[in-house]
XYZ file of C-alpha atoms in Angstrom:
672
model
C 2.440 -47.070 -36.576
C 3.191 -43.471 -37.239
C 6.755 -42.855 -38.317
C 8.477 -39.585 -37.656
C 8.803 -37.359 -40.684
C 11.461 -35.082 -39.215
C 15.054 -35.815 -38.384
C 16.369 -36.059 -34.858
C 16.927 -32.467 -33.642
C 17.410 -30.889 -30.265
C 14.002 -29.189 -30.161
C 10.727 -29.936 -31.783
C 10.167 -28.693 -35.321
C 7.142 -26.471 -35.894
C 5.006 -28.301 -33.349
C 5.002 -31.476 -35.450
C 5.705 -35.149 -34.736
C 9.229 -35.953 -33.642
C 10.987 -39.215 -32.711
C 10.925 -40.295 -29.066
C 14.357 -39.990 -27.486
C 13.378 -40.639 -23.859
C 15.158 -43.740 -22.590
C 12.176 -44.802 -20.477
C 9.773 -44.632 -23.410
C 11.600 -46.733 -25.954
C 9.992 -49.885 -27.428
C 6.418 -48.562 -27.082
C 3.603 -49.216 -29.584
C 4.457 -45.780 -31.027
C 7.768 -44.056 -31.640
C 6.823 -40.394 -32.252
C 5.658 -37.796 -29.783
C 4.284 -34.303 -29.661
C 5.796 -31.346 -27.832
C 4.993 -29.560 -25.595
C 3.580 -32.539 -23.737
C 0.640 -32.775 -21.338
C 2.777 -31.370 -18.515
C 3.908 -28.407 -20.647
C 7.514 -29.479 -21.015
C 9.027 -27.609 -23.908
C 11.262 -30.374 -25.251
C 12.222 -33.975 -24.543
C 15.333 -33.011 -22.606
C 13.189 -31.114 -20.091
C 10.748 -34.024 -19.930
C 13.595 -36.492 -19.296
C 14.820 -34.451 -16.305
C 11.307 -34.353 -14.871
C 10.991 -38.172 -15.196
C 14.199 -38.918 -13.279
C 12.527 -39.392 -9.828
C 10.312 -42.179 -11.260
C 13.169 -44.313 -12.604
C 13.525 -46.474 -9.440
C 9.816 -47.336 -9.450
C 9.875 -48.199 -13.157
C 13.010 -50.345 -12.782
C 11.486 -52.205 -9.817
C 8.234 -52.641 -11.776
C 5.962 -51.675 -8.903
C 3.161 -51.570 -11.480
C 2.922 -52.742 -15.080
C 0.901 -49.623 -15.885
C 3.310 -47.022 -14.432
C 5.710 -46.886 -17.397
C 2.934 -46.552 -19.965
C 1.148 -43.925 -17.880
C 4.315 -41.834 -17.481
C 5.099 -42.040 -21.185
C 1.509 -41.020 -22.001
C 2.146 -37.797 -20.069
C 5.795 -37.033 -20.823
C 5.891 -38.366 -24.422
C 2.288 -38.592 -25.678
C 1.538 -40.279 -28.969
C 1.656 -37.920 -31.915
C -1.707 -37.743 -33.649
C -3.272 -34.941 -35.655
C -1.742 -31.445 -35.298
C -3.120 -29.708 -32.219
C -4.712 -32.833 -30.707
C -3.542 -34.914 -27.784
C -4.694 -38.389 -26.803
C -4.971 -38.522 -23.028
C -4.696 -41.679 -20.866
C -7.739 -42.997 -19.036
C -8.367 -42.309 -15.380
C -8.342 -46.043 -14.583
C -4.762 -46.355 -15.916
C -3.672 -43.502 -13.659
C -5.435 -44.897 -10.604
C -3.915 -48.380 -10.933
C -0.391 -47.010 -11.307
C -0.814 -44.738 -8.300
C -2.347 -47.351 -5.998
C 0.253 -49.985 -6.800
C 3.288 -47.725 -6.494
C 2.508 -45.199 -3.784
C 4.127 -47.280 -0.982
C 7.356 -47.677 -2.923
C 7.262 -43.965 -3.750
C 7.057 -43.157 -0.044
C 10.145 -45.277 0.565
C 12.097 -43.321 -2.059
C 10.627 -40.033 -0.816
C 8.801 -39.266 -4.065
C 5.393 -37.600 -3.923
C 2.700 -37.993 -6.553
C 2.713 -34.685 -8.483
C -0.380 -32.506 -8.421
C -0.398 -32.130 -12.192
C -0.688 -35.925 -12.430
C -3.895 -36.025 -10.373
C -6.105 -38.766 -11.764
C -9.238 -36.630 -11.653
C -8.006 -34.534 -14.593
C -8.098 -37.477 -17.000
C -11.181 -38.798 -18.806
C -13.219 -41.478 -17.063
C -12.688 -44.520 -19.269
C -11.048 -47.947 -19.259
C -9.170 -48.347 -22.512
C -5.557 -49.151 -23.227
C -3.070 -46.499 -24.224
C -2.542 -45.696 -27.012
C -5.877 -46.369 -28.668
C -5.817 -48.098 -32.047
C -7.142 -45.015 -33.821
C -4.292 -42.957 -32.338
C -1.854 -45.053 -34.349
C -3.560 -44.349 -37.680
C -2.016 -41.630 -39.807
C -4.348 -38.723 -40.391
C -7.081 -40.076 -38.108
C -9.718 -37.505 -37.321
C -11.085 -37.102 -33.779
C -14.637 -38.182 -33.212
C -17.217 -36.301 -31.186
C -17.895 -39.432 -29.120
C -14.303 -39.739 -27.980
C -13.635 -38.083 -24.615
C -9.995 -39.064 -24.562
C -8.771 -37.175 -27.621
C -9.142 -33.501 -26.737
C -8.141 -30.220 -28.246
C -6.509 -27.819 -25.839
C -5.232 -24.295 -25.566
C -1.589 -24.353 -24.575
C -1.297 -20.630 -24.023
C 1.985 -18.876 -24.657
C 5.065 -21.065 -24.587
C 8.325 -19.132 -24.415
C 10.510 -19.929 -27.439
C 14.068 -21.011 -26.823
C 15.284 -17.903 -28.676
C 13.537 -15.622 -26.131
C 14.601 -17.424 -22.968
C 16.907 -15.630 -20.523
C 18.870 -16.576 -17.420
C 16.560 -17.505 -14.519
C 18.329 -15.268 -11.998
C 17.405 -12.104 -13.951
C 13.740 -12.309 -12.985
C 12.336 -11.647 -16.471
C 8.727 -12.330 -17.413
C 6.839 -12.029 -20.700
C 3.179 -12.794 -21.403
C 2.879 -14.595 -18.096
C 5.953 -16.803 -18.588
C 8.978 -16.489 -16.338
C 12.544 -16.353 -17.632
C 11.280 -15.009 -20.939
C 11.488 -11.632 -22.651
C 9.890 -9.922 -25.626
C 11.731 -9.825 -28.948
C 13.692 -6.685 -29.663
C 13.413 -4.119 -31.093
C 9.658 -4.530 -31.610
C 6.974 -7.190 -31.722
C 4.762 -5.195 -34.045
C 6.750 -3.103 -36.540
C 9.183 -3.898 -39.301
C 12.540 -2.239 -39.865
C 11.266 0.562 -42.125
C 8.495 1.512 -39.707
C 10.909 1.490 -36.780
C 13.327 3.766 -38.605
C 10.600 6.295 -39.351
C 9.314 6.280 -35.747
C 12.814 6.744 -34.334
C 13.626 9.729 -36.509
C 10.238 11.222 -35.718
C 10.960 10.905 -31.977
C 14.428 12.394 -32.494
C 13.096 15.510 -34.243
C 10.327 16.090 -31.703
C 12.720 15.605 -28.791
C 15.058 18.254 -30.225
C 12.162 20.727 -30.574
C 10.959 20.062 -27.022
C 14.487 20.277 -25.621
C 15.054 23.614 -27.339
C 11.743 25.071 -26.157
C 12.020 24.015 -22.534
C 15.701 24.947 -22.342
C 14.821 28.405 -23.696
C 12.252 28.789 -20.920
C 14.749 27.827 -18.238
C 17.510 30.070 -19.604
C 15.056 32.982 -19.767
C 14.438 32.460 -16.082
C 18.168 32.398 -15.338
C 18.667 35.741 -17.102
C 16.316 37.411 -14.607
C 15.408 35.154 -11.685
C 13.282 37.866 -10.065
C 10.906 38.099 -12.994
C 9.054 34.830 -12.462
C 7.861 34.599 -8.881
C 4.875 32.828 -7.474
C 2.211 32.055 -8.624
C 3.916 31.442 -11.977
C 7.248 30.118 -10.633
C 6.164 26.412 -10.933
C 6.174 26.851 -14.714
C 9.967 27.087 -14.539
C 10.316 23.826 -12.617
C 7.799 22.243 -14.969
C 10.017 23.291 -17.875
C 13.098 21.873 -16.143
C 11.358 18.501 -15.820
C 10.665 18.326 -19.533
C 14.201 19.423 -20.339
C 15.291 16.156 -18.746
C 12.489 14.116 -20.381
C 13.310 15.375 -23.867
C 17.038 14.875 -23.211
C 16.489 11.195 -22.366
C 14.439 10.668 -25.532
C 17.131 12.379 -27.590
C 19.805 10.107 -26.104
C 17.584 7.117 -26.847
C 17.358 8.270 -30.453
C 21.158 8.457 -30.676
C 21.758 5.074 -29.014
C 18.897 3.317 -30.885
C 18.334 -0.113 -29.283
C 21.757 -0.558 -27.674
C 20.408 0.289 -24.196
C 16.862 -1.042 -24.387
C 17.765 -4.476 -25.815
C 19.912 -7.414 -24.781
C 22.550 -8.456 -27.266
C 22.165 -11.459 -29.557
C 23.816 -14.684 -28.347
C 24.091 -17.153 -31.283
C 26.065 -19.657 -29.235
C 23.118 -20.010 -26.865
C 20.506 -19.827 -29.654
C 19.187 -16.549 -28.212
C 17.839 -13.649 -30.188
C 17.872 -9.999 -29.147
C 15.381 -9.434 -26.331
C 13.968 -6.490 -24.395
C 15.903 -5.488 -21.281
C 14.051 -5.906 -17.993
C 14.948 -5.177 -14.398
C 17.844 -3.204 -13.004
C 20.812 -5.330 -14.123
C 21.431 -2.979 -17.066
C 22.787 0.136 -15.351
C 22.348 2.553 -18.265
C 18.781 1.368 -18.815
C 18.096 1.811 -15.103
C 19.470 5.358 -15.230
C 17.303 6.181 -18.258
C 14.246 4.849 -16.458
C 14.944 6.785 -13.260
C 15.386 10.098 -15.067
C 12.483 9.611 -17.476
C 9.908 8.331 -15.003
C 10.927 10.666 -12.166
C 10.771 13.849 -14.247
C 7.614 12.781 -16.092
C 5.780 12.372 -12.797
C 7.425 15.483 -11.312
C 6.327 17.583 -14.296
C 2.760 16.428 -13.779
C 2.926 17.281 -10.059
C 4.402 20.721 -10.783
C 1.452 21.466 -13.027
C -0.880 20.616 -10.136
C 1.148 22.913 -7.868
C 0.855 25.634 -10.506
C -2.928 25.367 -10.351
C -2.720 25.462 -6.536
C -0.723 28.706 -6.590
C -3.149 30.229 -9.083
C -5.992 29.196 -6.803
C -4.339 30.789 -3.751
C -3.706 34.023 -5.643
C -7.178 34.238 -7.180
C -9.543 33.028 -4.447
C -8.087 33.918 -1.006
C -5.917 36.620 -2.694
C -2.603 35.486 -1.240
C 0.344 37.665 -2.109
C 3.478 36.456 -3.845
C 5.548 36.298 -0.659
C 2.778 34.506 1.217
C 2.692 31.815 -1.460
C 6.472 31.714 -1.561
C 6.537 30.798 2.128
C 4.983 27.470 1.091
C 7.719 26.836 -1.481
C 9.467 24.284 0.712
C 6.260 22.273 0.956
C 5.748 22.523 -2.801
C 9.244 21.211 -3.490
C 8.865 18.400 -0.960
C 5.697 17.174 -2.663
C 6.826 17.747 -6.269
C 10.126 15.902 -5.858
C 9.246 13.552 -3.002
C 6.225 11.744 -4.468
C 7.872 10.932 -7.841
C 10.993 9.879 -5.955
C 9.009 7.470 -3.798
C 7.309 5.968 -6.862
C 10.649 5.588 -8.633
C 12.236 3.802 -5.679
C 9.197 1.517 -5.403
C 9.469 0.509 -9.050
C 13.186 -0.143 -8.658
C 12.437 -2.403 -5.696
C 9.758 -4.232 -7.689
C 12.147 -4.627 -10.645
C 9.553 -3.295 -13.103
C 11.907 -1.576 -15.532
C 11.396 -2.407 -19.207
C 13.284 -1.361 -22.299
C 11.504 0.346 -25.168
C 13.063 -0.950 -28.363
C 11.162 1.622 -30.429
C 12.370 4.827 -28.762
C 15.554 3.414 -27.250
C 14.684 4.479 -23.682
C 13.562 2.506 -20.620
C 10.221 2.986 -18.910
C 7.473 0.909 -17.293
C 4.176 -0.521 -18.465
C 5.418 -1.376 -21.952
C 4.690 -5.080 -21.482
C 3.478 -5.234 -17.864
C -0.181 -4.172 -17.801
C -0.374 -3.955 -14.002
C 2.580 -1.580 -13.816
C 1.023 0.586 -16.533
C -2.287 0.687 -14.673
C -1.046 1.565 -11.187
C 2.170 3.509 -11.756
C 1.401 5.490 -14.912
C -2.325 5.807 -15.540
C -3.413 6.228 -11.912
C -0.985 9.083 -11.006
C -1.587 10.964 -14.271
C -5.374 10.719 -14.010
C -5.290 11.858 -10.374
C -3.117 14.866 -11.202
C -5.363 15.866 -14.088
C -8.504 15.645 -11.943
C -7.047 17.750 -9.105
C -5.450 20.305 -11.428
C -8.561 20.851 -13.557
C -10.749 21.291 -10.459
C -8.456 23.950 -8.985
C -8.050 25.643 -12.361
C -11.799 25.963 -12.869
C -12.323 27.361 -9.374
C -9.597 29.956 -9.953
C -10.984 31.032 -13.328
C -14.489 31.374 -11.887
C -13.146 33.512 -9.024
C -11.220 35.810 -11.377
C -14.217 36.152 -13.667
C -16.408 37.086 -10.694
C -13.903 39.784 -9.757
C -13.967 41.098 -13.306
C -17.766 41.168 -13.489
C -18.741 42.387 -10.009
C -15.924 44.663 -8.869
C -15.343 47.946 -10.703
C -11.783 48.083 -11.962
C -10.076 50.712 -14.039
C -9.956 50.019 -17.730
C -6.252 49.205 -17.707
C -6.606 46.672 -14.895
C -9.664 45.166 -16.568
C -7.555 44.606 -19.675
C -4.738 43.079 -17.631
C -7.101 40.731 -15.825
C -8.759 39.537 -19.022
C -5.348 39.074 -20.634
C -4.131 37.051 -17.652
C -7.244 34.821 -17.715
C -6.740 34.189 -21.432
C -3.073 33.296 -20.922
C -3.914 30.977 -18.058
C -6.653 29.273 -20.065
C -4.569 28.857 -23.215
C -1.591 27.541 -21.253
C -3.804 25.001 -19.477
C -5.379 23.840 -22.732
C -1.953 23.470 -24.354
C -0.913 21.294 -21.416
C -4.099 19.278 -20.927
C -4.757 18.326 -24.561
C -1.403 16.507 -25.046
C -1.566 14.942 -21.581
C -5.116 13.665 -22.087
C -4.063 12.318 -25.483
C -1.193 10.402 -23.865
C -3.584 8.989 -21.263
C -5.959 7.992 -24.055
C -3.146 6.185 -25.886
C -2.205 4.338 -22.698
C -5.828 3.317 -22.125
C -6.145 2.102 -25.714
C -2.910 0.153 -25.367
C -4.088 -1.262 -22.042
C -7.347 -2.448 -23.626
C -5.970 -4.046 -26.785
C -2.625 -5.367 -25.557
C -3.888 -8.970 -25.164
C -5.308 -8.954 -28.713
C -2.018 -7.649 -30.119
C -0.103 -10.382 -28.299
C -2.453 -13.100 -29.528
C -2.060 -11.816 -33.077
C 1.724 -11.861 -32.688
C 1.548 -15.481 -31.467
C -0.635 -16.427 -34.419
C 1.816 -14.896 -36.884
C 5.051 -16.153 -35.277
C 4.208 -19.487 -33.631
C 5.648 -21.605 -36.455
C 8.692 -19.370 -36.775
C 9.519 -19.840 -33.090
C 8.297 -23.482 -33.008
C 5.731 -22.853 -30.274
C 2.062 -23.848 -30.017
C -0.208 -21.649 -32.066
C -3.343 -20.253 -30.425
C -6.155 -22.795 -30.539
C -9.087 -20.451 -31.092
C -8.431 -16.916 -32.261
C -11.632 -14.903 -32.377
C -10.075 -11.518 -33.129
C -6.755 -10.422 -34.538
C -5.427 -6.900 -34.655
C -2.094 -5.124 -34.879
C -1.388 -1.673 -33.463
C -1.333 1.158 -35.952
C 1.945 2.997 -36.304
C 0.151 6.339 -36.028
C -0.935 5.424 -32.491
C 2.663 5.175 -31.327
C 3.607 8.324 -33.236
C 0.852 10.251 -31.441
C 1.850 8.804 -28.059
C 5.513 9.781 -28.352
C 4.620 13.159 -29.867
C 2.281 14.073 -27.023
C 4.686 12.806 -24.357
C 7.157 15.439 -25.582
C 4.846 18.222 -26.784
C 3.360 18.479 -23.296
C 6.513 20.338 -22.231
C 6.391 22.981 -24.975
C 3.545 25.172 -23.512
C 6.034 26.664 -21.046
C 7.369 28.764 -23.943
C 3.911 30.280 -24.346
C 4.088 31.726 -20.863
C 7.501 33.369 -21.219
C 7.031 34.442 -24.817
C 6.632 38.232 -24.829
C 8.340 41.439 -25.919
C 9.922 41.673 -22.492
C 11.612 38.308 -23.075
C 12.972 39.531 -26.406
C 14.324 42.703 -24.770
C 15.923 40.668 -21.964
C 17.656 38.344 -24.424
C 18.812 41.290 -26.543
C 20.214 43.042 -23.484
C 21.834 39.844 -22.275
C 23.479 39.145 -25.610
C 24.797 42.718 -25.697
C 26.204 42.418 -22.184
C 23.562 44.562 -20.484
C 21.113 43.567 -17.781
C 17.675 45.144 -17.955
C 15.960 45.251 -14.583
C 12.223 44.955 -14.855
C 9.504 45.142 -12.310
C 7.487 42.215 -11.096
C 5.438 40.202 -13.519
C 2.268 41.769 -14.849
C 0.081 38.735 -14.149
C 1.083 38.702 -10.494
C 0.436 42.454 -10.309
C -3.085 41.954 -11.648
C -3.823 39.258 -9.103
C -2.597 41.403 -6.216
C -4.181 44.686 -7.321
C -7.686 43.243 -7.056
C -9.742 45.207 -4.502
C -11.130 43.407 -1.521
C -14.382 41.747 -2.587
C -16.253 42.262 0.697
C -15.060 45.877 0.902
C -16.397 46.654 -2.557
C -19.821 45.264 -1.696
C -20.155 47.110 1.639
C -18.673 50.461 0.659
C -20.673 53.657 0.329
C -21.431 54.831 -3.207
C -18.869 57.683 -3.100
C -16.254 55.887 -0.990
C -12.981 55.315 -2.872
C -11.757 51.768 -3.425
C -8.644 50.704 -1.553
C -6.753 47.856 -3.153
C -4.757 45.569 -0.947
C -3.363 42.085 -0.764
C -4.494 39.712 1.938
C -1.177 37.966 2.005
C 2.279 39.305 2.491
C 2.656 42.109 -0.013
C 5.144 41.625 -2.787
C 8.044 43.961 -3.319
C 6.375 47.316 -3.465
C 8.959 49.227 -5.428
C 10.567 49.067 -8.779
C 13.920 47.394 -9.065
C 15.366 50.895 -9.590
C 13.944 52.302 -6.358
C 16.348 50.675 -3.954
C 19.150 53.183 -4.653
C 17.401 56.417 -5.697
C 15.480 59.227 -3.998
C 11.780 59.088 -4.869
C 9.146 61.810 -4.725
C 5.431 61.469 -4.173
C 3.166 63.093 -6.718
C 0.089 64.231 -4.852
C -3.377 65.023 -6.020
C -2.994 68.646 -6.851
C -6.509 69.637 -5.802
C -6.235 68.312 -2.223
C -4.250 69.495 0.838
C -1.142 67.588 1.857
C 0.217 67.028 5.354
C 3.862 67.105 6.214
C 5.504 64.689 8.568
C 4.893 67.203 11.447
C 1.178 67.022 10.869
C 0.705 70.692 9.661
C -1.473 71.159 6.563
C 0.246 72.558 3.526
C -1.140 75.336 1.394
C -3.345 74.570 -1.559
C -1.658 74.705 -4.894
C -2.736 77.068 -7.580
C -4.787 75.823 -10.499
C -2.194 76.755 -13.073
C 0.530 75.005 -11.123
C -1.717 71.945 -10.816
C -2.157 71.714 -14.552
C 1.583 72.015 -15.103
C 2.392 69.413 -12.465
C -0.163 66.970 -13.875
C 1.320 67.331 -17.317
C 4.786 66.645 -15.948
C 3.578 63.638 -14.028
C 1.770 61.998 -16.924
C 4.774 62.489 -19.144
C 6.853 60.624 -16.600
C 4.188 57.955 -16.331
C 4.295 57.259 -20.042
C 8.095 57.144 -20.044
C 8.340 54.617 -17.248
C 5.379 52.371 -18.091
C 7.687 49.428 -18.911
C 9.211 49.456 -15.415
C 6.101 48.673 -13.402
C 6.003 47.086 -10.018
C 3.163 45.905 -7.861
C 2.746 48.995 -5.634
C -0.744 49.288 -4.177
C -2.961 52.121 -5.458
C -5.009 54.320 -3.137
C -7.599 56.999 -3.767
C -8.238 59.959 -1.485
C -5.918 61.900 0.777
C -3.814 59.793 3.162
C -1.286 60.761 5.799
C 2.296 60.022 4.795
C 5.366 59.116 6.883
C 9.057 59.372 6.151
C 10.000 56.168 7.907
C 7.199 53.741 7.058
C 6.685 51.236 4.278
C 5.836 52.232 0.725
C 3.902 55.581 0.773
C 0.533 55.663 -0.846
C -0.155 57.535 -4.045
C -2.983 60.064 -4.018
C -3.141 60.735 -7.681
C -6.392 59.237 -9.064
C -4.661 57.842 -12.155
C -1.676 56.421 -10.343
C -1.326 52.758 -11.188
C 2.456 52.854 -11.496
C 4.754 51.688 -8.751
C 7.849 53.647 -9.745
C 7.682 57.091 -8.084
C 9.100 59.957 -10.023
C 12.504 61.263 -9.104
C 12.927 65.032 -8.966
C 15.564 66.096 -11.427
C 16.664 69.705 -11.007
C 18.399 69.760 -14.407
C 15.728 68.278 -16.624
C 12.459 69.253 -14.909
C 12.245 72.999 -14.180
C 8.476 72.723 -14.018
C 8.815 70.467 -11.047
C 10.969 73.062 -9.291
C 8.241 75.644 -9.711
C 5.839 73.255 -8.045
C 8.239 72.797 -5.167
C 8.449 76.548 -4.622
C 4.678 76.834 -4.424
C 3.909 73.890 -2.206
C 6.061 71.704 -0.003
C 6.324 68.263 -1.562
C 6.541 65.179 0.581
C 9.860 63.413 0.017
C 10.517 59.826 0.996
C 13.507 57.577 0.999
C 12.893 53.910 0.234
C 15.595 51.583 1.381
C 18.193 54.384 1.799
C 20.245 55.565 4.750
C 19.088 57.785 7.627
C 21.095 60.729 6.297
C 19.014 60.811 3.112
C 15.854 60.852 5.194
C 17.150 63.752 7.306
C 18.094 65.707 4.189
C 14.615 65.305 2.793
C 13.118 66.469 6.095
C 15.324 69.601 6.212
C 14.397 70.453 2.635
C 10.702 70.177 3.374
C 11.035 72.323 6.529
C 13.012 75.068 4.852
C 10.523 75.189 2.026
C-alpha cells in the first residue's frame, strides 16, 4: 500500500500523492489520492461537495460497487506522477443499474461525466494490484492506466469571485497573474520607462499640432482639416499611456489578498471604474484616429479627382464627424456590454485583446486592417490623379512646383502614418499566432509553483521577446507624431512668434488647398484651341477668394497694360502708352513680391474679361497674376500709380465693403 509522503494540507502539493480525507472513501485498499481527479475537481474539498448527492445511496447500500466506483472517480488511487488508473466499464454499469431506481426516488440524475462508455472495457477490480505498488510503471498492454492531458487548471492564487465574470485560458473565475506572465521585474521597469518617454514625446508633438490650429483656425481647412482631429485623438491616446506610466500597475491589477491566498491578478470587466475609463478613452480615440485618417484620404480624393472646393467638402463635415466619432463609439459600447475590458500590467492601461484572442481578432485587427485597405486605395487614386494633372495639363512653373511639393508632403505623411500602423498590426498578428505557445510555456515553467497539472506533451516552447513589446508600444504612440510633419513650416514658426509676442498674423488659405483648387479643368484643357487661354476654376463651391486683409480695404485691379479695359458702363477705355505700361508693370511686380506671403486662393484668368462693381471676386487680366491679394492704391507711397490713373481709367472694386465705397469708386472712374 502506498503511503502518503506529504502532510495533511488544504490543497494538493505539487501534483503529488496526498492522504485521502473524503469521509466516504475511508478504509479503502489505498489511502492516498491524486488531484485533480478524473472529474477535474481541484482539491478534496471540492470533490466532497460534489459527492454529497450520492450519500443516501451509499448509506442504503443500493449496490456494493457504488462506493468503490465513486471513490475511483473522486479520489483515484495515486500511482506514478501524471498517470491515473481508471475503473472498468463493468464496475460502472453494475453500480448504475443497481442504483438508478433509488436515485430517481431521491431525485438524483446520473451525471454525464460519469457515463460508462468513457471507461475502458474490462472486468477487473479496482484498484488493480499493480496500482498499489510503489513506483510501478504502466504497461503498454494495460488499457486502464492512461496518461491524460488535463489542460489548464486555475491555481487557487489566481481565482477570483465568480460574480465578476473573469476568464483566463479558457477557465472561468480565473485571471492572469499581474503584472506580467512573461517578464521579470527588471524587464518590466525598462519597458515602463520606455513607454513613459515615448508617450511624453507623442503628447508634446500632437499637442503642438492642435495648439497651432487654435492659433489660426482658418489656416487648416478641408481637405487637410482631418489632420487636426487625428492629432487630437492621439493627444488623448498618449495622455492615457502617460497616466498609466505614472500609476504603474495600480489600475490594471487587482490587489493582493493574503487572507484569501490570492495573488495580484489582471483586472477584467467593468467593475474597476478607473480601468473602464482608461479603456474607453484609449480604445475610442485609437479607433477614431484610424477613421480620421481614412476621412483624410477621402477629402484628398474629393479635392484631387472630382476637384471639389474647400467649402464643398466642408459641407460634408457633419457626415465626417458622425462617422469618425460614431463608429468608434458603437464599438466601445459593444465591448463594454460584452465585458471584454482587460488590464495591461506592463503599460498600466486597460485595453482589449491582451488575453482574449477573439476580442483581439474582431475588435482590433479587423477595424484597423479595414481602415488601412480603404485609406491606401483612396490615397493611391488621389496621387495618380494629381500626377496625371501634372503630366498632361500645362501649368505655370510656380504651380507645378506647388503641386509636386504637395504630392511629396502627402506621400511622406502617409508613409509616416502607415509604417507604424502596419507595424502595430504585424505585432498583433504575431501575438495572435504565438499566444497559445507562450501560455503553454508559462504553464510548463510555473505548474509546480502554482501546484497545477503540468502540460502532458509540450512539442514547442517559446517566450515573447521584450523587443516585440517595445516595438508594439512605440508604434502605437509614434503613429500620432506625423501630424507635426504637416504643420511644420516657416509659417508655423512665424505664427508662434507672433502669438508669443501678442500679435496675430493673418495669413491666406493653405498653399496645398490652393494648388488643388487652381488646377485647370481637365476636359477643358484637352478640348481647347491651341491659342485659347486656360481658365482655372473649381468644380465645387469656391473657397474664400480674397486675402484675409481684403475684407476691410479698397482693392484695385491691375489690368493687362496692352489690352483695352471696359468700365462698368460698357464703354471701352483708351489704350495705355507703352512707357506707362512698363512703369505700371514694374510697380505691380514690386507689390507682388512684397505680398507673396499673404496669398489666397483667388482664381487666375487669362485674356480680357468684363468686370463688374457689384459681383463676386473680379478676375485678374495680368498674365503673371497668381496672387489673390489685389493691390491697394496708395496716393502717398505710389506716385507712379497715380500717373497711370491719369492716363487710363482704372477699374476699382470694393470687396465686402459698404455701398458708399462702391459709389465713390464709380464717381472716381467717371470723373477720370
